[in-house]
CSV table of C-alpha atoms and ligand atoms in Angstrom, one decimal:
chain,number,residue,atom,x,y,z
A,1,MET,CA,18.9,-8.4,18.2
A,2,LYS,CA,18.2,-4.8,18.6
A,3,ILE,CA,15.7,-4.3,14.8
A,4,ILE,CA,14.5,-0.4,14.5
A,5,THR,CA,11.1,-0.9,12.2
A,6,VAL,CA,11.0,2.7,10.4
A,7,ILE,CA,7.3,2.9,9.5
A,8,GLY,CA,5.1,6.1,8.5
A,9,ALA,CA,2.3,5.7,6.0
A,10,ARG,CA,-1.2,3.3,5.6
A,11,PRO,CA,0.3,0.3,3.7
A,12,GLN,CA,3.0,0.0,5.8
A,13,PHE,CA,1.2,0.2,9.2
A,14,ILE,CA,-1.0,-3.3,7.1
A,15,LYS,CA,1.9,-4.5,6.1
A,16,ALA,CA,4.0,-4.7,10.1
A,17,ALA,CA,0.2,-5.9,11.1
A,18,ALA,CA,1.7,-8.7,10.1
A,19,VAL,CA,5.7,-9.1,10.1
A,20,SER,CA,6.1,-7.1,14.4
A,21,ASN,CA,4.4,-9.9,16.1
A,22,LYS,CA,6.7,-12.5,14.5
A,23,LEU,CA,9.6,-10.5,15.1
A,24,ARG,CA,9.2,-9.7,18.8
A,25,GLN,CA,9.4,-13.2,19.4
A,26,ASN,CA,12.2,-13.5,19.2
A,27,HIS,CA,14.2,-9.6,19.4
A,28,GLU,CA,13.8,-6.7,20.9
A,29,GLU,CA,11.4,-4.5,18.6
A,30,ILE,CA,12.1,-0.9,18.5
A,31,LEU,CA,8.8,1.1,16.4
A,32,ILE,CA,9.3,3.9,14.8
A,33,HIS,CA,6.5,5.9,13.3
A,34,THR,CA,7.9,8.9,10.7
A,35,GLY,CA,4.5,10.4,11.3
A,36,GLN,CA,4.0,10.1,7.0
A,37,HIS,CA,0.2,9.4,7.4
A,38,TYR,CA,-0.8,11.5,10.6
A,39,ASP,CA,-4.7,11.6,10.5
A,40,SER,CA,-6.3,9.3,12.6
A,41,ASN,CA,-8.1,7.4,9.5
A,42,MET,CA,-4.7,7.4,8.1
A,43,SER,CA,-2.6,5.7,10.8
A,44,ASP,CA,-4.3,5.5,14.8
A,45,ILE,CA,-7.4,3.5,13.6
A,46,PHE,CA,-4.5,0.5,11.9
A,47,PHE,CA,-3.0,0.8,15.7
A,48,GLU,CA,-5.8,0.2,17.5
A,49,GLU,CA,-7.3,-2.7,15.3
A,50,LEU,CA,-4.4,-4.1,14.0
A,51,GLU,CA,-3.4,-4.1,17.3
A,52,ILE,CA,0.2,-2.4,16.1
A,53,PRO,CA,2.6,-1.8,19.4
A,54,LYS,CA,2.2,1.6,19.9
A,55,PRO,CA,5.6,3.4,18.5
A,56,ASN,CA,8.8,4.2,20.4
A,57,TYR,CA,9.1,6.9,18.3
A,58,ASN,CA,6.4,9.5,17.0
A,59,LEU,CA,8.6,11.4,14.5
A,60,LYS,CA,5.9,13.9,13.9
A,61,ILE,CA,7.0,14.6,10.5
A,62,GLY,CA,3.8,15.2,9.0
A,63,SER,CA,3.5,16.3,4.9
A,64,GLY,CA,5.1,18.9,2.8
A,65,ASN,CA,7.5,18.2,-0.3
A,66,HIS,CA,9.5,15.3,-1.0
A,67,GLY,CA,12.8,17.2,0.0
A,68,TYR,CA,11.6,19.0,3.1
A,69,GLN,CA,9.4,15.4,3.9
A,70,THR,CA,12.6,12.7,3.5
A,71,GLY,CA,15.1,15.5,4.9
A,72,ASN,CA,13.3,15.8,8.0
A,73,MET,CA,13.5,12.1,8.8
A,74,LEU,CA,17.0,11.9,7.6
A,75,ILE,CA,17.8,14.6,10.5
A,76,SER,CA,15.3,12.6,13.5
A,77,LEU,CA,16.0,9.2,11.9
A,78,GLU,CA,20.1,9.5,12.3
A,79,GLU,CA,20.1,11.1,16.3
A,80,ILE,CA,17.2,7.7,17.7
A,81,TYR,CA,19.9,4.8,15.1
A,82,LEU,CA,22.7,7.3,17.1
A,83,LYS,CA,20.8,6.7,20.5
A,84,GLU,CA,19.7,3.2,19.6
A,85,LYS,CA,22.4,1.6,18.5
A,86,PRO,CA,19.9,-1.2,16.4
A,87,ASP,CA,21.8,-4.5,15.4
A,88,MET,CA,19.8,-4.1,12.0
A,89,VAL,CA,17.2,-1.2,10.9
A,90,LEU,CA,13.8,-3.1,8.6
A,91,VAL,CA,11.5,-0.6,6.0
A,92,TYR,CA,9.0,-1.3,3.6
A,93,GLY,CA,7.7,-0.9,0.9
A,94,ASP,CA,8.7,2.7,-1.0
A,95,THR,CA,8.0,5.9,0.6
A,96,ASN,CA,9.6,8.2,1.2
A,97,SER,CA,10.2,7.2,4.9
A,98,THR,CA,11.0,3.6,3.4
A,99,LEU,CA,13.8,5.6,2.1
A,100,ALA,CA,15.3,7.9,4.9
A,101,GLY,CA,14.7,4.4,7.4
A,102,ALA,CA,17.6,2.7,4.4
A,103,LEU,CA,20.0,5.3,3.4
A,104,VAL,CA,20.3,6.7,7.6
A,105,ALA,CA,20.6,3.1,8.3
A,106,SER,CA,23.0,2.8,5.4
A,107,LYS,CA,25.6,5.7,5.5
A,108,LEU,CA,25.8,4.4,9.5
A,109,LEU,CA,27.1,1.6,8.7
A,110,ILE,CA,24.3,-0.6,10.1
A,111,PRO,CA,21.7,-3.7,7.9
A,112,VAL,CA,18.6,-3.1,5.8
A,113,SER,CA,16.2,-5.2,5.5
A,114,HIS,CA,13.7,-4.5,2.7
A,115,VAL,CA,11.0,-6.0,3.1
A,116,GLU,CA,8.2,-5.6,-0.4
A,117,ALA,CA,12.2,-5.6,-2.2
A,118,GLY,CA,12.3,-6.2,-5.9
A,119,LEU,CA,8.8,-4.3,-7.4
A,120,ARG,CA,9.2,-2.4,-10.3
A,121,SER,CA,7.0,-0.1,-12.3
A,122,PHE,CA,9.8,0.7,-14.9
A,123,ASN,CA,8.9,4.2,-15.0
A,124,LYS,CA,11.5,5.9,-12.6
A,125,ASN,CA,8.5,8.5,-13.1
A,126,MET,CA,6.5,8.1,-9.7
A,127,PRO,CA,8.4,8.7,-6.5
A,128,GLU,CA,7.9,5.4,-5.9
A,129,GLU,CA,10.1,3.6,-8.7
A,130,GLN,CA,13.1,5.8,-7.6
A,131,ASN,CA,12.4,4.9,-3.7
A,132,ARG,CA,12.5,1.1,-4.6
A,133,ILE,CA,15.3,1.0,-6.1
A,134,LEU,CA,17.6,3.5,-4.1
A,135,THR,CA,16.5,1.5,-1.0
A,136,ASP,CA,17.2,-2.0,-2.6
A,137,HIS,CA,20.5,-0.7,-4.0
A,138,LEU,CA,21.2,-0.8,0.3
A,139,SER,CA,19.5,-3.7,1.4
A,140,LYS,CA,21.5,-6.3,2.9
A,141,TYR,CA,18.4,-8.7,3.2
A,142,LEU,CA,16.2,-8.4,0.3
A,143,PHE,CA,12.3,-9.9,1.2
A,144,VAL,CA,10.5,-10.0,-1.9
A,145,PRO,CA,7.3,-11.7,-2.7
A,146,SER,CA,7.1,-12.6,-6.1
A,147,GLU,CA,9.6,-14.5,-8.7
A,148,THR,CA,9.2,-11.4,-10.4
A,149,ALA,CA,10.8,-9.3,-7.2
A,150,VAL,CA,13.7,-12.4,-8.4
A,151,ASN,CA,14.2,-11.4,-12.1
A,152,ASN,CA,13.6,-7.7,-11.1
A,153,LEU,CA,16.9,-7.8,-8.7
A,154,LYS,CA,19.0,-9.8,-10.5
A,155,ALA,CA,18.7,-8.0,-14.0
A,156,GLU,CA,19.8,-4.8,-11.5
A,157,GLY,CA,23.0,-6.8,-10.5
A,158,ILE,CA,21.7,-7.5,-6.9
A,159,SER,CA,21.4,-11.7,-6.3
A,160,GLU,CA,22.9,-11.8,-2.9
A,161,GLY,CA,20.6,-11.7,0.2
A,162,VAL,CA,17.1,-11.9,-1.6
A,163,TYR,CA,14.9,-14.5,-0.2
A,164,ASN,CA,11.2,-14.6,-1.7
A,165,THR,CA,9.0,-15.4,0.4
A,166,GLY,CA,5.7,-14.6,-0.4
A,167,ASP,CA,4.4,-11.9,0.5
A,168,VAL,CA,3.5,-10.2,3.3
A,169,MET,CA,-0.3,-8.2,2.4
A,170,PHE,CA,-1.3,-12.2,2.0
A,171,ASP,CA,-0.8,-12.8,6.0
A,172,ALA,CA,-2.5,-9.4,6.7
A,173,ILE,CA,-5.6,-10.4,4.6
A,174,ASN,CA,-5.5,-13.9,6.2
A,175,LEU,CA,-5.1,-12.8,9.4
A,176,PHE,CA,-7.2,-10.2,9.7
A,177,LYS,CA,-10.5,-11.4,6.7
A,178,ASN,CA,-12.7,-13.1,8.9
A,179,LYS,CA,-12.4,-10.1,11.5
A,180,ALA,CA,-13.6,-8.2,9.2
A,181,GLU,CA,-16.7,-10.5,8.7
A,182,THR,CA,-17.7,-10.5,11.0
A,183,LYS,CA,-16.7,-7.4,12.9
A,184,SER,CA,-17.6,-4.5,10.6
A,185,SER,CA,-21.2,-3.7,10.6
A,186,ILE,CA,-19.7,-0.9,6.9
A,187,LEU,CA,-22.0,-2.2,4.0
A,188,ASP,CA,-25.3,-1.5,6.9
A,189,LEU,CA,-23.7,1.3,7.9
A,190,LEU,CA,-23.8,2.8,4.0
A,191,ASN,CA,-26.9,0.7,3.3
A,192,ILE,CA,-25.3,-1.4,0.1
A,193,ASP,CA,-26.1,-4.7,-0.8
A,194,LYS,CA,-23.4,-8.0,-1.2
A,195,LYS,CA,-21.7,-7.4,-4.5
A,196,HIS,CA,-24.3,-3.9,-5.6
A,197,TYR,CA,-21.7,-2.0,-5.9
A,198,ILE,CA,-18.4,-0.4,-7.1
A,199,LEU,CA,-15.0,0.0,-4.9
A,200,SER,CA,-13.4,2.8,-6.0
A,201,THR,CA,-9.8,4.5,-4.3
A,202,ILE,CA,-7.7,6.7,-6.1
A,203,HIS,CA,-4.5,8.7,-4.3
A,204,ARG,CA,-1.5,8.3,-6.7
A,205,ALA,CA,0.7,11.5,-7.2
A,206,GLU,CA,0.7,10.9,-11.0
A,207,ASN,CA,-3.3,10.8,-10.9
A,208,THR,CA,-4.1,13.1,-8.4
A,209,ASN,CA,-1.7,16.0,-9.6
A,210,ASP,CA,-2.1,16.3,-12.7
A,211,ILE,CA,-6.3,18.0,-14.0
A,212,ASN,CA,-6.5,16.3,-16.9
A,213,ARG,CA,-5.8,12.9,-15.9
A,214,LEU,CA,-8.3,13.4,-12.2
A,215,SER,CA,-10.7,15.0,-14.0
A,216,ASN,CA,-10.9,11.7,-16.6
A,217,ILE,CA,-11.8,9.5,-14.2
A,218,ILE,CA,-14.2,11.9,-12.2
A,219,GLU,CA,-15.3,12.0,-15.3
A,220,ALA,CA,-15.2,7.5,-16.0
A,221,LEU,CA,-16.9,6.8,-12.4
A,222,ASN,CA,-19.9,9.5,-13.4
A,223,SER,CA,-20.8,8.2,-16.0
A,224,SER,CA,-21.1,4.8,-14.9
A,225,ASP,CA,-25.0,3.2,-13.9
A,226,GLU,CA,-23.1,1.1,-11.1
A,227,ASN,CA,-22.7,2.3,-7.3
A,228,ILE,CA,-19.3,2.8,-6.4
A,229,ILE,CA,-18.6,4.1,-2.7
A,230,LEU,CA,-15.5,6.0,-2.6
A,231,PRO,CA,-13.1,6.0,0.2
A,232,LEU,CA,-11.4,9.0,-0.7
A,233,HIS,CA,-7.7,10.1,0.5
A,234,PRO,CA,-7.0,13.3,2.1
A,235,ARG,CA,-4.2,14.0,-1.3
A,236,THR,CA,-7.2,13.1,-3.5
A,237,LYS,CA,-9.7,15.4,-2.1
A,238,LYS,CA,-7.5,18.2,-2.0
A,239,PHE,CA,-7.2,18.2,-5.3
A,240,ILE,CA,-11.2,17.6,-6.5
A,241,LYS,CA,-11.9,20.6,-4.2
A,242,ASP,CA,-8.8,22.4,-6.0
A,243,TYR,CA,-9.3,21.3,-9.4
A,244,ASN,CA,-13.9,21.9,-8.5
A,245,LEU,CA,-14.1,18.7,-9.9
A,246,HIS,CA,-18.7,17.7,-10.2
A,247,LEU,CA,-19.0,14.2,-8.5
A,248,SER,CA,-22.1,12.2,-9.8
A,249,ASP,CA,-24.9,11.4,-6.7
A,250,ARG,CA,-24.0,7.3,-7.3
A,251,ILE,CA,-20.7,8.5,-6.2
A,252,LYS,CA,-20.7,7.8,-2.5
A,253,ILE,CA,-17.6,9.1,-1.1
A,254,ILE,CA,-16.9,8.8,2.5
A,255,ASP,CA,-13.7,9.0,5.0
A,256,PRO,CA,-10.4,6.8,4.5
A,257,VAL,CA,-11.5,3.7,6.6
A,258,GLY,CA,-9.7,1.3,8.9
A,259,TYR,CA,-8.1,-2.3,7.6
A,260,LEU,CA,-11.7,-4.0,8.9
A,261,ASP,CA,-13.6,-1.6,6.8
A,262,MET,CA,-11.5,-1.9,3.8
A,263,ILE,CA,-11.1,-5.9,3.7
A,264,LYS,CA,-14.9,-5.9,4.0
A,265,LEU,CA,-16.2,-3.1,1.5
A,266,MET,CA,-13.2,-5.0,-1.3
A,267,ASN,CA,-14.8,-8.1,-0.3
A,268,ASN,CA,-17.8,-7.2,-1.3
A,269,SER,CA,-17.8,-5.4,-4.2
A,270,LYS,CA,-18.4,-6.3,-7.5
A,271,LYS,CA,-15.7,-4.5,-8.6
A,272,ILE,CA,-12.5,-2.6,-7.8
A,273,VAL,CA,-11.3,0.3,-9.3
A,274,THR,CA,-8.2,2.0,-8.3
A,275,ASP,CA,-4.8,3.1,-8.5
A,276,SER,CA,-3.9,2.0,-5.4
A,277,GLY,CA,-0.4,-1.1,-5.1
A,278,GLY,CA,-2.0,-2.9,-2.0
A,279,ILE,CA,-5.8,-3.0,-3.5
A,280,GLN,CA,-4.5,-4.5,-6.6
A,281,LYS,CA,-3.0,-7.6,-4.4
A,282,GLU,CA,-5.5,-7.4,-2.1
A,283,ALA,CA,-8.2,-7.8,-5.1
A,284,TYR,CA,-6.9,-11.0,-6.3
A,285,PHE,CA,-6.4,-12.9,-2.6
A,286,LEU,CA,-10.0,-12.0,-2.7
A,287,GLU,CA,-11.0,-12.6,-6.0
A,288,VAL,CA,-12.6,-9.4,-7.1
A,289,PRO,CA,-12.1,-8.4,-10.9
A,290,CYS,CA,-10.1,-5.4,-10.3
A,291,ILE,CA,-9.5,-2.3,-12.8
A,292,THR,CA,-6.4,-0.5,-12.5
A,293,MET,CA,-5.9,3.5,-13.4
A,294,ARG,CA,-2.7,3.3,-13.7
A,295,ASP,CA,-0.2,3.1,-17.4
A,296,GLU,CA,1.7,0.3,-15.6
A,297,THR,CA,1.9,-2.1,-12.8
A,298,GLU,CA,4.8,-3.4,-10.8
A,299,TRP,CA,2.0,-6.2,-9.9
A,300,VAL,CA,2.3,-8.0,-13.4
A,301,GLU,CA,1.2,-11.5,-12.1
A,302,THR,CA,-2.6,-9.7,-11.6
A,303,VAL,CA,-2.6,-8.9,-15.2
A,304,ASN,CA,-1.2,-12.1,-17.0
A,305,ASN,CA,-3.3,-14.0,-14.3
A,306,GLY,CA,-6.6,-12.5,-15.9
A,307,TRP,CA,-8.2,-10.8,-12.6
A,308,ASN,CA,-6.6,-6.9,-13.2
A,309,THR,CA,-6.7,-5.3,-16.6
A,310,LEU,CA,-4.8,-1.7,-16.7
A,311,VAL,CA,-7.0,1.2,-18.1
A,312,GLY,CA,-4.9,4.3,-16.9
A,313,CYS,CA,-7.0,7.7,-16.8
A,314,ASP,CA,-9.2,6.6,-20.2
A,315,LYS,CA,-12.2,7.5,-19.3
A,316,GLU,CA,-13.4,4.9,-22.0
A,317,LYS,CA,-11.6,1.9,-21.3
A,318,ILE,CA,-12.5,2.4,-17.5
A,319,LYS,CA,-16.5,2.6,-18.9
A,320,ASN,CA,-15.7,-0.2,-20.5
A,321,SER,CA,-14.1,-2.1,-17.8
A,322,ILE,CA,-16.6,-1.6,-15.1
A,323,LEU,CA,-19.5,-3.4,-17.6
A,324,ASN,CA,-17.0,-6.0,-19.4
A,325,PHE,CA,-14.1,-6.7,-17.7
A,326,ASN,CA,-14.5,-10.7,-16.4
A,327,PRO,CA,-12.1,-12.5,-15.5
A,328,THR,CA,-12.8,-16.4,-17.1
A,329,THR,CA,-9.4,-18.5,-14.6
A,330,GLU,CA,-9.0,-19.3,-11.5
A,331,PRO,CA,-6.5,-17.0,-10.0
A,332,ILE,CA,-3.2,-18.9,-9.5
A,333,ASN,CA,-1.2,-18.6,-6.6
A,334,VAL,CA,1.5,-16.2,-6.8
A,335,PHE,CA,2.0,-14.9,-3.9
A,336,GLY,CA,3.7,-17.6,-1.6
A,337,ASN,CA,2.1,-19.7,1.3
A,338,GLY,CA,0.7,-16.2,3.6
A,339,ASN,CA,3.3,-17.4,6.0
A,340,ALA,CA,5.5,-14.7,4.9
A,341,ALA,CA,6.5,-12.9,8.4
A,342,ASP,CA,7.3,-16.4,9.6
A,343,ILE,CA,10.4,-16.5,7.1
A,344,ILE,CA,10.9,-12.9,7.3
A,345,SER,CA,11.5,-13.7,10.9
A,346,GLU,CA,12.8,-16.9,10.4
A,347,ILE,CA,15.7,-15.9,7.8
A,348,ILE,CA,16.6,-12.2,10.6
A,349,SER,CA,16.6,-14.8,13.5
B,1,UD1,C1,2.5,8.0,0.5
B,1,UD1,C2,3.2,7.3,-0.5
B,1,UD1,C3,2.4,6.8,-1.3
B,1,UD1,C4,1.8,5.4,-1.0
B,1,UD1,C5,1.0,6.1,0.0
B,1,UD1,C6,-0.1,5.7,0.4
B,1,UD1,C7,5.7,8.6,-0.7
B,1,UD1,C8,6.3,9.0,-1.7
B,1,UD1,N1,3.8,8.5,-1.3
B,1,UD1,O1,1.5,8.6,-0.8
B,1,UD1,O2,3.6,5.2,-1.9
B,1,UD1,O3,1.1,4.5,-1.8
B,1,UD1,O4,1.2,6.9,1.1
B,1,UD1,O5,-1.5,5.9,1.0
B,1,UD1,O6,5.9,7.8,-0.4
B,1,UD1,N2,-2.5,14.2,4.1
B,1,UD1,C9,-3.5,14.5,5.3
B,1,UD1,N3,-3.2,13.6,5.9
B,1,UD1,C10,-2.4,12.3,5.8
B,1,UD1,C11,-1.6,12.4,5.1
B,1,UD1,C12,-1.6,12.9,4.3
B,1,UD1,O7,-3.7,15.1,5.4
B,1,UD1,O8,-2.4,11.6,7.4
B,1,UD1,C13,-2.0,14.7,2.9
B,1,UD1,C14,-1.9,16.0,3.0
B,1,UD1,O9,-2.6,17.0,1.7
B,1,UD1,C15,-0.1,15.2,1.6
B,1,UD1,C16,-1.2,14.9,0.9
B,1,UD1,O10,-2.4,14.0,1.5
B,1,UD1,O11,0.5,16.2,1.1
B,1,UD1,C17,0.2,13.2,0.4
B,1,UD1,O12,0.3,12.5,1.6
B,1,UD1,P1,2.2,12.1,1.5
B,1,UD1,O13,2.3,11.2,2.3
B,1,UD1,O14,2.8,12.7,0.6
B,1,UD1,O15,1.6,11.3,0.3
B,1,UD1,P2,0.8,9.9,0.0
B,1,UD1,O16,0.1,10.4,-0.8
B,1,UD1,O17,-0.2,9.6,1.6
B,2,UDP,N1,-6.7,0.4,3.0
B,2,UDP,C1,-7.8,1.0,4.4
B,2,UDP,N2,-8.4,1.8,4.2
B,2,UDP,C2,-8.9,3.1,3.3
B,2,UDP,C3,-8.5,2.8,2.2
B,2,UDP,C4,-7.4,1.6,2.0
B,2,UDP,O1,-7.2,0.7,4.9
B,2,UDP,O2,-9.5,3.5,3.2
B,2,UDP,C5,-5.7,-0.1,2.8
B,2,UDP,C6,-6.2,-1.1,1.3
B,2,UDP,O3,-6.7,-2.0,2.0
B,2,UDP,C7,-4.2,-1.6,1.8
B,2,UDP,C8,-3.5,-0.3,1.6
B,2,UDP,O4,-5.2,0.6,3.1
B,2,UDP,O5,-4.1,-2.9,2.4
B,2,UDP,C9,-3.1,0.4,1.1
B,2,UDP,O6,-2.6,1.8,0.8
B,2,UDP,P1,-2.6,2.4,-0.3
B,2,UDP,O7,-3.8,2.4,-1.1
B,2,UDP,O8,-3.1,4.0,0.4
B,2,UDP,O9,-1.0,2.4,-0.2
B,2,UDP,P2,-0.2,1.9,-1.5
B,2,UDP,O10,-0.4,0.6,-1.6
B,2,UDP,O11,-0.7,2.1,-2.8
B,2,UDP,O12,0.5,2.4,-1.6
């Protein structure tokens, strides 16, 4: 079978790293990079480190408003689909690249496979929630990471073509964890000791585009006595500058890092404070307490099982959780067995 895979943003490179090699054992894969992320530390580094095949096409769409970005992807993807005539299009997650990849395929009556289907935050103000809902409703095969996702789809009337495969990010972390521990020298480079720092990431539009939310978050981090490592997404870097926010000396801002350095940083941190979707799960897989600076999460299992706490952008809650949030239970395995890529590839075959 000829399968077109569309990826474009950092977390999608990591998910594709787990799935692509398996797919290619039995199928021809044409990889399209939309160019949504393009800085070398947001894109190239993942292809190199994780040995993701070089994309057959890079659309180089770049940044812009949602309409500009998604619209340009639609135009370019349609041309390629018409030329390549794939049997299936595979998309991951919930970005603008996901929706564009699925929408063009659906209009051309090419079956769509969606990896990481069925997630819901139930907050339709999030661009990701809009992308997820639309993509799921356009998809023929919905590969979901958990039972919660199966039920979310059922509630929207989707039960055909739904496969609970487990989470491909569980595959990814298992694939690269040992390599990260042995190869990454990021702790030495930053001169930090294991379990003596907090790792934080911030990039969610709802937190960065709102000066009050971002100021609260930065003030909460500033008030902590812990050393904080903050690999900064370019979106957030821009807003911190625009809003003229000051960060304390205890916060070490670094450029975004590759996946191996990121695993090493996560695995050895005392706690993680984030608004990322993927990192909430990775914290869970690595058994690191996670403090999530959002009002809701798609990854409810991590909260229900006691390893993740939702603190929104509330200064006091963030501060208190950094001090006091300590899980008391063993994490339960709710995201499959780390062989999601195998299962997805088998079902597609
Ligand atoms: C996108 C996804 C989000 C995902 C995140 C992963 C959408 C709507 N959002 O958000 O779901 O969690 O990726 O990281 O698809 N920028 C650069 N260099 C880059 C990439 C981005 O400087 O290589 C800057 C630009 O100023 C750009 C901004 O970051 O405007 C936002 O980038 P964009 O891809 O639009 O959204 P993300 O916040 O990265
Ligand atoms: N990540 C990374 N380097 C960084 C920050 C994140 O490799 O500097 C990884 C992280 O471990 C996870 C993925 O990128 O696998 C999550 O991406 P992000 O938080 O940008 O997006 P989300 O998951 O929220 O969509």
